[in-house]
Amino acid sequence: MCGIVGYIGKREAFPILLSGLKRLLYRGYDSYGFALINNGKEIVCFKKPGKLDNWESRLLKMKFEGKIGIAHSRWSTHGEPSELNAHPHWDCQKNIYLVHNGIIENYQTLKSILEKEGHKIISETDTEIIVHLIEKFYKGNLERAVMEALKLLEGAYGLAVVHKNQNRIIAARKGSPLIIGIGKGEMFVASDAAAILKHTKKVVYLKDGEVANITANKFRVRNLDGKKVEKEVEEIKWTLGQIEKKGFKHFMLKEIFEQPESLENALRGRLKQSKIKLSLDIDINSIKRIIVVSCGTSWHSALITKHLIEGFTRIPVEVDYASEFRYRRPVVKKGDLVVGISQSGETADTLGAMREAKARGAKTLGIINVVGSTISREVDSGIFLHAGPEIGVASTKAFTSQLMTLSLLALYIQQERGNKVNREILRELKNIPSKVEKILENTRAIKKIAKKFKDSKGFLYLGRGVNFPIALEGALKLKEISYIHAEGYPAGEMKHGPIALIDKNMPVLFLATKSCTYDKIMSNIQEIKARKGKVIAVVNRNDKRIRKIADYIIEVPKTEEYLSPILNTISLQLLAYHIADLRGIDPDYPRHLAKSVTCE
Ligand code: F6R
């Protein structure tokens, strides 16, 4: 959450910071700001509430000079989006400027101490106290002052600091990602590789508790005790083309249409002559129980994982919200495998849950998209999704890649435990990318439904079994990007209460593809029709029975029931996308949201 980019080198920093920030908008867009050191004389600072895009052309006309600078795009935690609360923040003398991601939990205590000492704190943010602490400790050595200040902080931070008279950027992290980008005679600092990919692919990942002292030609990293830390330079595999819109109106739409390819990538090299190849550092035979933890859309993948693993292997699986798991003293022990699912690999709750599990003696496995992310580095073993960068705030291609990867994992556990592997599913996995392509070839029915229901006050999504989590996911997609209230529910539970909501204005979307509960779903559709609800049904091609009773039909190709969530979710992504677009909402930047939630 929030984006940071910094530059030090021979070039003018402003255009580099501006283009970097634009790449980081998906991390927060409540306000933005820059601070540039102008020839070692003064610091120029500019910040505004609102989204950077609205100001870009005016900013480009202003001449901000300086070869060292830091910039920030904010997702508000403490204090509303305003100019005062926007980053960078500065000290009393306006010598030191700082940008920060994360939350400082003891900021109130520190604030009263600082105020008693005469510091004037002008914003409502937790961030501002950090820069005053640095000022307090500054005696000519910025790195040392930052370290002293950090020792007093409780909470999370990824931060970058500059001082008017110092040719350097000091960067530090604890719980919020930060990387150093290495160029020729220039260096970058960023919360996210996307911000600097245009300039370099060579990066160093900072770990929690590390502080980097960065000049144009070199960097050094120390821990908070001042001990030097050797760092490895790594190469980012993503290309610039992958983070462009490529002619699509929105990143979300592009990413929906990328799914045939991202699903192929999830399979690539992992299926060989009916054998599943996953290199896991885990003794599969010693697993007694599996616990899956994650958040949001990734939590919906976790719910489906329970069906897959229990269905294929009979190993008991528990699913938990990562944010709940951490704080309820979970019963976790040796013999448990804790699986963390996360697109970003940075979600604070999931990271915290995985650390908790490890501390309690469980083995940990990460199902992650972003290579180099914190969770992927800390788990005992991991499987990458290879979905490519996901920029749209609403997760789409990462979700289907999770489902594909988790299906492989369930089959792999079956295989490694010497059980007969489910051949039909194994065979069908390879057909999924082309079936997704078929759905994407004709989206007319979905657009028509979007037009019809774009002004609805509410939506219900109903499913059973392995498609109940898809009902939850369809509802989440709709509410987060269109702001229409939507609820996902198990279809069989309607009669226990929510059916009271049904009237002629209520659209009810059923996941009604072929399954072991198909006849039950038929009855549930009848129950809604009898109460005049409007039924939209996702069905298999040539389904004549439901076609007769549903008001609207979305057809998808037939597949194995366990894999049907992958196909069924595509139409729901498109439906949410088109409704948001028709309502004039930019689905890439829905209000109050940000990609990669690095605070609790
Ligand atoms: C919804 C969405 C979020 C994320 C959640 C977890 O469309 O994207 O609900 O799924 O914040 O994020 P990751 O998977 O990065 O841990």
Coordinates of C-alpha atoms and ligand atoms in Angstrom, one line a residue:
M1 CA 0.0 0.0 0.0
C2 CA 1.3 3.4 -1.0
G3 CA 4.0 3.7 -3.5
I4 CA 7.6 4.9 -3.1
V5 CA 10.1 5.8 -5.8
G6 CA 13.4 7.6 -5.4
Y7 CA 16.3 8.5 -7.7
I8 CA 19.9 9.6 -7.4
G9 CA 22.2 10.1 -10.4
K10 CA 23.2 12.3 -13.3
R11 CA 19.8 12.8 -14.8
E12 CA 17.0 15.1 -13.8
A13 CA 15.1 13.2 -11.2
F14 CA 11.6 14.7 -11.8
P15 CA 10.6 12.9 -15.0
I16 CA 11.9 9.6 -13.6
L17 CA 9.9 10.1 -10.4
L18 CA 6.8 11.1 -12.3
S19 CA 6.8 8.1 -14.6
G20 CA 7.7 5.8 -11.6
L21 CA 4.8 7.1 -9.6
K22 CA 2.4 6.6 -12.5
R23 CA 3.4 2.9 -12.4
L24 CA 2.7 2.8 -8.7
L25 CA -0.8 4.2 -8.8
Y26 CA -2.2 0.8 -8.2
R27 CA -0.7 0.9 -4.8
G28 CA -2.7 3.9 -3.7
Y29 CA -4.0 7.1 -5.3
D30 CA -5.4 9.3 -2.5
S31 CA -2.6 11.9 -2.9
Y32 CA 0.9 12.2 -4.3
G33 CA 4.1 14.2 -3.7
F34 CA 7.7 14.8 -4.6
A35 CA 10.8 16.3 -2.9
L36 CA 13.9 17.1 -5.0
I37 CA 17.3 18.3 -3.8
N38 CA 18.0 21.3 -6.1
N39 CA 21.8 21.3 -6.6
G40 CA 22.5 20.7 -3.0
K41 CA 21.1 24.1 -2.0
E42 CA 17.4 23.7 -1.3
I43 CA 14.6 21.2 -1.4
V44 CA 11.7 21.7 -3.7
C45 CA 8.6 19.9 -2.5
F46 CA 5.2 19.6 -4.3
K47 CA 2.3 17.5 -3.1
K48 CA -1.4 17.4 -3.8
P49 CA -4.5 15.3 -2.8
G50 CA -6.1 13.3 -5.6
K51 CA -4.8 11.1 -8.3
L52 CA -1.6 12.0 -10.1
D53 CA -3.2 11.6 -13.6
N54 CA -5.3 14.7 -13.0
W55 CA -2.3 16.9 -12.5
E56 CA 0.2 15.3 -14.9
S57 CA 0.1 17.8 -17.8
R58 CA 0.4 20.8 -15.4
L59 CA 3.2 19.1 -13.5
L60 CA 5.1 18.5 -16.7
K61 CA 5.1 22.3 -17.5
M62 CA 6.5 23.1 -14.1
K63 CA 10.3 22.8 -14.0
F64 CA 11.3 20.9 -10.9
E65 CA 15.1 20.6 -11.0
G66 CA 17.3 18.3 -9.0
K67 CA 19.2 15.0 -9.5
I68 CA 18.2 13.5 -6.2
G69 CA 14.5 13.0 -5.3
I70 CA 11.9 10.9 -3.6
A71 CA 8.2 10.6 -4.4
H72 CA 5.1 9.0 -3.0
S73 CA 1.6 7.9 -4.0
R74 CA -0.6 7.5 -0.9
W75 CA -3.3 5.2 0.4
S76 CA -4.5 6.9 3.5
T77 CA -4.3 5.3 6.9
H78 CA -4.0 8.1 9.4
G79 CA -5.6 11.3 8.3
E80 CA -7.9 12.1 5.3
P81 CA -6.4 12.6 1.8
S82 CA -5.3 16.2 1.9
E83 CA -2.3 18.3 0.9
L84 CA -1.2 18.5 4.6
N85 CA -1.3 14.7 5.0
A86 CA 0.3 13.9 1.6
H87 CA 3.9 12.8 1.6
P88 CA 6.7 13.8 1.7
H89 CA 6.8 15.1 5.2
W90 CA 9.5 17.4 6.6
D91 CA 11.1 18.4 9.8
C92 CA 10.9 21.8 11.6
Q93 CA 13.8 23.3 9.7
K94 CA 12.7 21.9 6.4
N95 CA 16.0 20.2 5.9
I96 CA 14.9 16.6 6.0
Y97 CA 12.1 15.1 3.8
L98 CA 10.7 11.6 4.1
V99 CA 8.2 9.3 2.3
H100 CA 6.8 6.3 4.1
N101 CA 4.7 3.2 3.6
G102 CA 3.2 1.3 6.5
I103 CA 1.8 2.2 9.9
I104 CA 3.6 3.4 13.0
E105 CA 1.6 2.0 15.9
N106 CA 3.2 4.0 18.8
Y107 CA 3.0 7.3 17.0
Q108 CA 0.8 8.9 19.6
T109 CA 3.3 8.3 22.4
L110 CA 6.2 9.5 20.2
K111 CA 4.2 12.5 19.1
S112 CA 3.6 13.8 22.6
I113 CA 7.2 13.3 23.5
L114 CA 8.3 15.2 20.4
E115 CA 5.8 18.0 21.0
K116 CA 7.0 18.5 24.5
E117 CA 10.5 18.8 23.1
G118 CA 9.2 21.6 20.8
H119 CA 8.6 19.9 17.5
K120 CA 5.7 21.3 15.5
I121 CA 3.7 18.4 14.0
I122 CA 1.4 19.8 11.4
S123 CA -0.3 16.8 9.8
E124 CA -2.6 14.0 11.1
T125 CA -0.3 11.3 9.9
D126 CA 1.7 8.7 11.8
T127 CA 4.5 9.3 9.3
E128 CA 5.4 12.9 10.3
I129 CA 6.7 11.8 13.6
I130 CA 9.5 9.8 11.9
V131 CA 11.0 12.8 10.2
H132 CA 10.9 14.8 13.5
L133 CA 12.7 11.9 15.2
I134 CA 15.3 11.9 12.5
E135 CA 15.7 15.6 13.0
K136 CA 16.1 15.1 16.8
F137 CA 19.0 12.6 16.2
Y138 CA 20.6 14.3 13.3
K139 CA 24.2 15.5 14.0
G140 CA 25.5 15.6 10.4
N141 CA 25.2 11.8 9.7
L142 CA 21.8 11.1 8.1
E143 CA 22.2 7.3 8.1
R144 CA 22.9 7.2 11.8
A145 CA 20.0 9.6 12.6
V146 CA 17.6 7.4 10.6
M147 CA 18.8 4.3 12.5
E148 CA 18.4 5.9 15.9
A149 CA 14.8 7.0 14.9
L150 CA 13.9 3.6 13.6
K151 CA 14.9 1.9 16.9
L152 CA 12.0 3.8 18.6
L153 CA 9.3 2.8 16.1
E154 CA 6.7 0.1 16.6
G155 CA 4.9 -1.0 13.4
A156 CA 5.7 -1.3 9.8
Y157 CA 7.7 0.9 7.4
G158 CA 9.3 1.1 4.0
L159 CA 10.8 4.5 3.8
A160 CA 13.1 6.9 1.9
V161 CA 14.7 10.0 3.4
V162 CA 16.8 12.9 2.0
H163 CA 18.6 15.8 3.6
K164 CA 19.1 19.1 1.9
N165 CA 22.9 19.0 2.3
Q166 CA 23.5 15.3 1.7
N167 CA 24.1 13.6 -1.7
R168 CA 22.4 10.4 -0.7
I169 CA 19.1 8.7 -0.1
I170 CA 18.6 6.6 3.1
A171 CA 16.1 3.8 2.7
A172 CA 14.9 1.3 5.2
R173 CA 12.3 -1.4 5.6
K174 CA 10.4 -3.4 8.2
G175 CA 7.2 -5.1 7.1
S176 CA 6.8 -3.0 3.9
P177 CA 8.7 -3.9 0.8
L178 CA 11.5 -1.8 -0.6
I179 CA 14.1 -2.5 -3.3
I180 CA 17.2 -0.7 -4.6
G181 CA 17.6 -0.5 -8.3
I182 CA 21.1 -0.4 -9.7
G183 CA 21.9 1.6 -12.8
K184 CA 25.1 3.0 -14.4
G185 CA 26.1 5.9 -12.3
E186 CA 22.6 6.1 -10.9
M187 CA 20.5 4.3 -8.3
F188 CA 16.8 4.0 -7.6
V189 CA 14.7 3.0 -4.7
A190 CA 11.2 1.7 -5.0
S191 CA 8.4 -0.1 -3.1
D192 CA 7.7 -2.0 -6.3
A193 CA 9.8 -3.1 -9.3
A194 CA 7.2 -1.7 -11.8
A195 CA 8.4 1.8 -10.8
I196 CA 11.9 1.4 -12.1
L197 CA 11.7 -1.4 -14.6
K198 CA 12.1 1.1 -17.4
H199 CA 15.6 2.0 -16.1
T200 CA 17.0 -1.2 -14.6
K201 CA 16.4 -4.8 -14.0
K202 CA 19.1 -5.2 -11.4
V203 CA 17.8 -5.0 -7.9
V204 CA 18.6 -5.7 -4.3
Y205 CA 15.7 -6.6 -2.0
L206 CA 16.0 -5.1 1.5
K207 CA 15.0 -7.3 4.4
D208 CA 13.2 -6.3 7.6
G209 CA 15.5 -4.3 9.8
E210 CA 17.9 -3.2 7.0
V211 CA 18.9 0.3 6.2
A212 CA 20.5 1.3 2.9
N213 CA 22.8 4.3 2.3
I214 CA 22.5 5.0 -1.4
T215 CA 24.6 7.4 -3.5
A216 CA 24.8 7.7 -7.3
N217 CA 27.5 5.1 -7.6
K218 CA 27.1 2.8 -4.7
F219 CA 25.1 1.5 -1.8
R220 CA 25.7 -0.2 1.4
V221 CA 23.3 -1.9 3.7
R222 CA 23.5 -2.2 7.5
N223 CA 21.2 -3.7 10.1
L224 CA 19.9 -1.5 12.9
D225 CA 22.9 -2.4 15.1
G226 CA 25.1 -0.8 12.4
K227 CA 26.5 -4.2 11.2
K228 CA 27.2 -4.3 7.5
V229 CA 25.0 -6.8 5.5
E230 CA 26.2 -8.3 2.2
K231 CA 23.5 -8.2 -0.4
E232 CA 22.9 -10.1 -3.5
V233 CA 22.1 -8.3 -6.8
E234 CA 19.1 -10.1 -8.5
E235 CA 17.5 -9.7 -11.9
I236 CA 13.8 -8.9 -12.4
K237 CA 12.3 -11.2 -15.0
W238 CA 9.3 -9.1 -15.9
T239 CA 9.4 -7.0 -19.0
L240 CA 8.2 -3.4 -19.6
G241 CA 5.6 -4.7 -22.1
Q242 CA 3.9 -6.7 -19.4
I243 CA 3.1 -3.6 -17.4
E244 CA 1.6 -1.6 -20.4
K245 CA -2.1 -1.6 -21.3
K246 CA -1.4 -2.7 -24.9
G247 CA -4.5 -1.0 -26.4
F248 CA -6.9 -2.2 -23.8
K249 CA -9.1 0.4 -22.1
H250 CA -8.1 -0.8 -18.6
F251 CA -5.5 -3.0 -17.1
M252 CA -8.3 -5.1 -15.6
L253 CA -9.7 -5.9 -19.1
K254 CA -6.2 -6.7 -20.4
E255 CA -5.6 -9.0 -17.5
I256 CA -8.9 -10.8 -18.0
F257 CA -8.0 -11.4 -21.6
E258 CA -4.5 -12.6 -20.7
Q259 CA -5.9 -15.6 -18.8
P260 CA -5.5 -18.2 -21.6
E261 CA -1.7 -17.3 -21.5
S262 CA -1.3 -17.0 -17.8
L263 CA -3.0 -20.4 -17.3
E264 CA -0.7 -22.0 -19.8
N265 CA 2.2 -20.5 -17.9
A266 CA 0.9 -21.9 -14.6
L267 CA 1.0 -25.4 -16.2
R268 CA 4.2 -25.0 -18.2
G269 CA 6.8 -27.6 -17.3
R270 CA 4.7 -29.0 -14.5
L271 CA 3.0 -31.8 -16.4
K272 CA 5.2 -34.4 -18.0
Q273 CA 3.8 -37.7 -19.4
S274 CA 0.9 -37.7 -16.9
K275 CA 3.3 -37.0 -14.0
I276 CA 3.1 -33.8 -12.0
K277 CA 6.4 -32.1 -11.5
L278 CA 6.7 -29.7 -8.6
S279 CA 9.9 -29.2 -6.8
L280 CA 8.8 -28.9 -3.2
D281 CA 11.1 -29.0 -0.2
I282 CA 8.4 -30.7 1.9
D283 CA 7.9 -34.3 2.9
I284 CA 4.4 -34.9 1.5
N285 CA 4.0 -38.2 3.3
S286 CA 4.4 -36.6 6.8
I287 CA 1.6 -34.1 6.4
K288 CA -1.2 -34.8 8.8
R289 CA -3.3 -31.7 8.3
I290 CA -3.2 -28.7 5.9
I291 CA -4.2 -25.2 6.9
V292 CA -4.7 -22.6 4.2
V293 CA -4.5 -18.9 5.0
S294 CA -5.0 -15.8 2.8
C295 CA -7.1 -12.7 2.3
G296 CA -9.8 -11.4 -0.1
T297 CA -9.8 -13.1 -3.5
S298 CA -6.9 -15.3 -2.5
W299 CA -9.1 -16.5 0.4
H300 CA -11.6 -17.7 -2.2
S301 CA -8.9 -19.7 -3.7
A302 CA -8.2 -21.2 -0.3
L303 CA -11.9 -22.3 0.0
I304 CA -11.6 -24.1 -3.3
T305 CA -8.3 -25.7 -2.2
K306 CA -10.2 -27.4 0.6
H307 CA -12.4 -29.1 -1.9
L308 CA -9.5 -30.1 -4.1
I309 CA -7.2 -31.4 -1.5
E310 CA -9.8 -33.1 0.7
G311 CA -11.5 -34.5 -2.5
F312 CA -8.3 -35.9 -4.0
T313 CA -6.2 -36.9 -1.0
R314 CA -8.5 -37.1 2.1
I315 CA -6.0 -35.0 4.1
P316 CA -8.1 -32.7 6.3
V317 CA -7.9 -29.1 5.3
E318 CA -8.8 -26.0 7.3
V319 CA -9.2 -22.6 5.8
D320 CA -8.7 -19.3 7.7
Y321 CA -8.7 -15.6 7.0
A322 CA -5.0 -14.7 7.6
S323 CA -6.1 -11.7 9.7
E324 CA -8.1 -14.0 12.0
F325 CA -5.7 -16.9 12.2
R326 CA -2.9 -14.8 13.6
Y327 CA -4.6 -13.4 16.6
R328 CA -6.7 -16.4 17.8
R329 CA -3.8 -18.5 19.2
P330 CA -4.4 -21.2 16.5
V331 CA -3.7 -24.8 17.2
V332 CA -0.8 -25.5 14.9
K333 CA 1.9 -28.0 15.4
K334 CA 4.5 -30.2 13.8
G335 CA 3.0 -32.3 11.0
D336 CA 0.9 -29.4 9.9
L337 CA 1.5 -27.8 6.5
V338 CA 0.4 -24.2 6.4
V339 CA -0.2 -22.9 2.8
G340 CA -0.3 -19.1 2.3
I341 CA -1.8 -17.9 -1.0
S342 CA -1.0 -14.4 -2.1
Q343 CA -0.7 -12.7 -5.4
S344 CA 1.6 -10.0 -4.2
G345 CA 3.5 -12.0 -1.6
E346 CA 3.4 -8.9 0.6
T347 CA 0.0 -8.9 2.2
A348 CA 0.7 -8.1 5.9
D349 CA -1.9 -10.4 7.3
T350 CA -0.8 -13.4 5.2
L351 CA 2.8 -12.7 6.0
G352 CA 2.0 -12.5 9.7
A353 CA 0.0 -15.7 9.6
M354 CA 2.8 -17.6 7.9
R355 CA 5.4 -16.3 10.4
E356 CA 3.0 -17.4 13.2
A357 CA 2.7 -20.9 11.7
K358 CA 6.4 -21.2 11.3
A359 CA 7.0 -20.2 14.9
R360 CA 4.6 -22.9 16.0
G361 CA 6.5 -25.6 14.2
A362 CA 4.5 -26.0 11.0
K363 CA 6.0 -26.3 7.6
T364 CA 5.1 -23.4 5.3
L365 CA 4.3 -23.4 1.6
G366 CA 3.7 -20.2 -0.4
I367 CA 1.5 -20.0 -3.5
I368 CA 2.8 -16.6 -4.8
N369 CA 2.9 -14.6 -8.0
V370 CA 5.6 -12.0 -7.3
V371 CA 9.1 -13.5 -7.4
G372 CA 11.3 -11.9 -4.7
S373 CA 8.4 -10.9 -2.5
T374 CA 8.7 -11.2 1.2
I375 CA 6.4 -14.3 1.7
S376 CA 8.1 -16.1 -1.1
R377 CA 11.5 -15.6 0.6
E378 CA 10.4 -16.6 4.1
V379 CA 8.4 -19.8 3.4
D380 CA 10.0 -23.3 3.6
S381 CA 8.9 -24.0 0.0
G382 CA 6.9 -22.3 -2.7
I383 CA 5.2 -22.5 -6.0
F384 CA 5.1 -19.4 -8.3
L385 CA 2.1 -18.7 -10.4
H386 CA 4.0 -17.1 -13.3
A387 CA 0.9 -15.0 -14.2
G388 CA 3.0 -11.9 -14.9
P389 CA 2.5 -8.6 -13.2
E390 CA -1.1 -7.9 -12.2
I391 CA -1.7 -4.1 -12.1
G392 CA -5.5 -4.0 -12.0
V393 CA -6.5 -3.5 -8.3
A394 CA -9.1 -6.2 -8.6
S395 CA -7.4 -9.6 -8.9
T396 CA -8.3 -11.6 -12.0
K397 CA -5.6 -13.5 -13.8
A398 CA -3.8 -14.2 -10.5
F399 CA -7.0 -15.8 -9.1
T400 CA -7.4 -18.3 -12.0
S401 CA -3.6 -19.0 -11.9
Q402 CA -4.0 -19.8 -8.2
L403 CA -6.8 -22.2 -9.0
M404 CA -4.8 -23.9 -11.7
T405 CA -1.7 -24.2 -9.4
L406 CA -3.7 -25.4 -6.5
S407 CA -5.3 -28.1 -8.6
L408 CA -1.8 -29.2 -9.6
L409 CA -0.8 -29.2 -6.0
A410 CA -3.7 -31.4 -4.9
L411 CA -3.0 -33.9 -7.7
Y412 CA 0.7 -33.8 -6.8
I413 CA 0.0 -34.7 -3.2
Q414 CA -2.2 -37.5 -4.4
Q415 CA 0.6 -38.7 -6.7
E416 CA 3.4 -38.4 -4.0
R417 CA 1.3 -40.3 -1.4
G418 CA 1.1 -43.2 -3.8
N419 CA -2.6 -42.8 -4.5
K420 CA -4.2 -43.3 -8.0
V421 CA -4.1 -39.9 -9.6
N422 CA -7.3 -38.6 -11.0
R423 CA -6.6 -39.0 -14.7
E424 CA -9.7 -37.2 -16.1
I425 CA -8.8 -34.1 -14.2
L426 CA -5.1 -34.3 -15.1
R427 CA -6.1 -34.6 -18.8
E428 CA -8.6 -31.8 -18.6
L429 CA -6.2 -29.3 -17.0
K430 CA -4.5 -28.9 -20.4
N431 CA -7.8 -28.0 -22.1
I432 CA -8.6 -25.2 -19.6
P433 CA -6.6 -22.4 -21.3
S434 CA -8.4 -23.0 -24.7
K435 CA -11.8 -23.2 -23.0
V436 CA -11.1 -19.8 -21.3
E437 CA -10.2 -18.5 -24.8
K438 CA -13.6 -19.7 -26.1
I439 CA -15.4 -17.8 -23.3
L440 CA -13.5 -14.6 -24.2
E441 CA -14.3 -14.9 -27.9
N442 CA -17.9 -14.0 -27.3
T443 CA -18.8 -11.7 -24.5
R444 CA -22.0 -10.3 -26.0
A445 CA -24.4 -11.9 -23.5
I446 CA -22.4 -10.6 -20.6
K447 CA -22.4 -7.0 -22.0
K448 CA -26.1 -7.2 -22.5
I449 CA -26.7 -8.4 -18.9
A450 CA -24.3 -5.6 -17.7
K451 CA -26.4 -3.0 -19.5
K452 CA -29.6 -4.4 -18.1
F453 CA -28.5 -4.4 -14.4
K454 CA -26.0 -1.6 -14.2
D455 CA -28.3 0.5 -12.0
S456 CA -29.4 -2.3 -9.7
K457 CA -29.3 -1.6 -6.0
G458 CA -28.0 -5.1 -5.1
F459 CA -27.0 -8.4 -6.5
L460 CA -27.0 -12.0 -5.2
Y461 CA -24.5 -14.6 -6.3
L462 CA -25.4 -18.2 -5.5
G463 CA -23.4 -21.4 -5.9
R464 CA -22.9 -24.8 -4.3
G465 CA -19.9 -26.9 -3.5
V466 CA -16.8 -25.9 -5.4
N467 CA -18.7 -23.0 -7.0
F468 CA -19.8 -21.4 -3.7
P469 CA -16.4 -19.6 -3.4
I470 CA -17.0 -18.4 -7.0
A471 CA -20.3 -16.9 -5.9
L472 CA -18.3 -15.1 -3.1
E473 CA -15.7 -14.0 -5.7
G474 CA -18.2 -12.8 -8.2
A475 CA -19.9 -10.7 -5.5
L476 CA -16.5 -9.3 -4.3
K477 CA -15.5 -8.3 -7.9
L478 CA -18.8 -6.5 -8.4
K479 CA -18.8 -4.6 -5.1
E480 CA -15.2 -3.5 -5.2
I481 CA -15.3 -2.0 -8.7
S482 CA -18.9 -1.0 -9.3
Y483 CA -19.9 -0.1 -5.7
I484 CA -23.1 -2.1 -6.0
H485 CA -23.8 -4.1 -2.9
A486 CA -23.5 -7.8 -3.7
E487 CA -23.5 -10.9 -1.6
G488 CA -22.3 -14.4 -2.3
Y489 CA -24.2 -17.2 -0.6
P490 CA -24.4 -21.0 -0.7
A491 CA -27.6 -21.6 -2.8
G492 CA -28.9 -24.1 -0.3
E493 CA -28.8 -21.5 2.5
M494 CA -31.2 -19.0 0.8
K495 CA -34.2 -20.6 2.4
H496 CA -32.8 -20.0 5.8
G497 CA -33.2 -16.3 5.6
P498 CA -31.8 -14.3 2.6
I499 CA -34.7 -15.4 0.4
A500 CA -36.6 -12.6 2.1
L501 CA -34.6 -10.2 0.0
I502 CA -36.0 -11.5 -3.3
D503 CA -38.4 -9.3 -5.3
K504 CA -38.8 -8.4 -9.0
N505 CA -35.8 -6.0 -8.8
M506 CA -33.3 -8.4 -7.4
P507 CA -30.8 -9.9 -9.9
V508 CA -29.7 -13.4 -8.7
L509 CA -26.8 -14.9 -10.5
F510 CA -26.6 -18.7 -10.2
L511 CA -23.5 -20.8 -10.9
A512 CA -25.4 -23.7 -12.5
T513 CA -22.9 -25.6 -14.6
K514 CA -23.0 -29.4 -14.4
S515 CA -22.2 -30.7 -11.0
C516 CA -23.3 -33.3 -8.4
T517 CA -25.7 -30.7 -7.1
Y518 CA -27.1 -29.6 -10.5
D519 CA -30.7 -30.8 -9.6
K520 CA -30.6 -29.0 -6.3
I521 CA -29.5 -25.8 -8.0
M522 CA -32.5 -26.3 -10.4
S523 CA -34.8 -26.3 -7.4
N524 CA -33.1 -23.2 -6.0
I525 CA -33.6 -21.4 -9.2
Q526 CA -37.3 -22.3 -9.2
E527 CA -37.5 -20.9 -5.6
I528 CA -36.2 -17.5 -6.8
K529 CA -38.4 -17.5 -9.9
A530 CA -41.5 -18.2 -7.7
R531 CA -40.7 -15.0 -5.9
K532 CA -40.2 -13.0 -9.1
G533 CA -36.4 -12.6 -8.7
K534 CA -34.5 -12.1 -12.0
V535 CA -32.3 -15.1 -12.6
I536 CA -29.0 -15.0 -14.5
A537 CA -27.5 -18.4 -14.9
V538 CA -24.0 -19.5 -15.8
V539 CA -24.6 -22.8 -17.5
N540 CA -22.9 -25.2 -19.8
R541 CA -23.5 -25.0 -23.5
N542 CA -26.6 -26.7 -24.7
D543 CA -28.2 -26.7 -21.2
K544 CA -31.9 -26.8 -22.2
R545 CA -33.4 -27.2 -18.8
I546 CA -32.1 -24.0 -17.2
R547 CA -32.4 -22.0 -20.4
K548 CA -36.2 -22.6 -20.1
I549 CA -36.5 -21.0 -16.7
A550 CA -33.7 -18.5 -16.4
D551 CA -34.1 -14.9 -17.5
Y552 CA -30.6 -14.6 -18.8
I553 CA -28.0 -17.2 -19.7
I554 CA -24.2 -17.1 -19.8
E555 CA -22.8 -20.1 -21.5
V556 CA -19.4 -21.7 -20.7
P557 CA -17.8 -24.9 -22.1
K558 CA -18.2 -28.2 -20.2
T559 CA -15.4 -29.3 -17.9
E560 CA -14.7 -31.4 -14.8
E561 CA -16.6 -30.1 -11.8
Y562 CA -13.4 -29.5 -9.8
L563 CA -12.1 -27.3 -12.6
S564 CA -15.3 -25.5 -13.3
P565 CA -14.5 -22.6 -10.9
I566 CA -11.7 -21.5 -13.3
L567 CA -14.1 -21.2 -16.3
N568 CA -17.1 -19.9 -14.3
T569 CA -15.2 -17.0 -12.7
I570 CA -14.2 -15.5 -16.1
S571 CA -17.8 -14.4 -16.9
L572 CA -18.2 -12.9 -13.5
Q573 CA -15.0 -10.9 -13.9
L574 CA -16.3 -9.6 -17.2
L575 CA -19.8 -8.8 -15.8
A576 CA -18.3 -6.8 -12.9
Y577 CA -15.9 -5.0 -15.3
H578 CA -18.6 -4.0 -17.8
I579 CA -21.0 -2.8 -15.1
A580 CA -18.2 -0.7 -13.5
D581 CA -17.3 0.7 -16.9
L582 CA -21.0 1.5 -17.8
R583 CA -21.3 3.3 -14.4
G584 CA -18.3 5.5 -15.4
I585 CA -16.0 4.0 -12.7
D586 CA -12.3 3.3 -13.5
P587 CA -12.0 -0.3 -12.5
D588 CA -8.2 0.0 -12.2
Y589 CA -8.5 2.5 -9.4
P590 CA -11.7 1.8 -7.4
R591 CA -12.2 4.1 -4.4
H592 CA -10.5 3.4 -1.1
L593 CA -8.6 0.4 -2.5
A594 CA -5.0 -0.3 -3.3
K595 CA -3.2 -3.3 -4.6
S596 CA -1.0 -5.2 -2.1
V597 CA -2.2 -4.5 1.4
T598 CA 0.9 -4.1 3.5
C599 CA -0.8 -2.8 6.7
E600 CA -3.0 -4.7 9.1
Ligands
F6R1 C1 -9.8 -8.4 -4.7 C2 -8.3 -8.4 -4.4 C3 -8.0 -8.5 -2.9 C4 -6.7 -9.4 -2.8 C5 -6.3 -9.4 -1.3 C6 -5.1 -10.3 -1.1 O1 -9.9 -8.3 -6.1 O2 -7.5 -8.3 -5.2 O3 -9.0 -9.0 -2.2 O4 -7.0 -10.7 -3.2 O5 -5.9 -8.1 -0.9 O6 -4.0 -10.0 -1.8 P1 -2.8 -10.9 -2.1 O7 -3.3 -12.1 -3.0 O8 -1.8 -10.1 -2.8 O9 -2.3 -11.4 -0.8

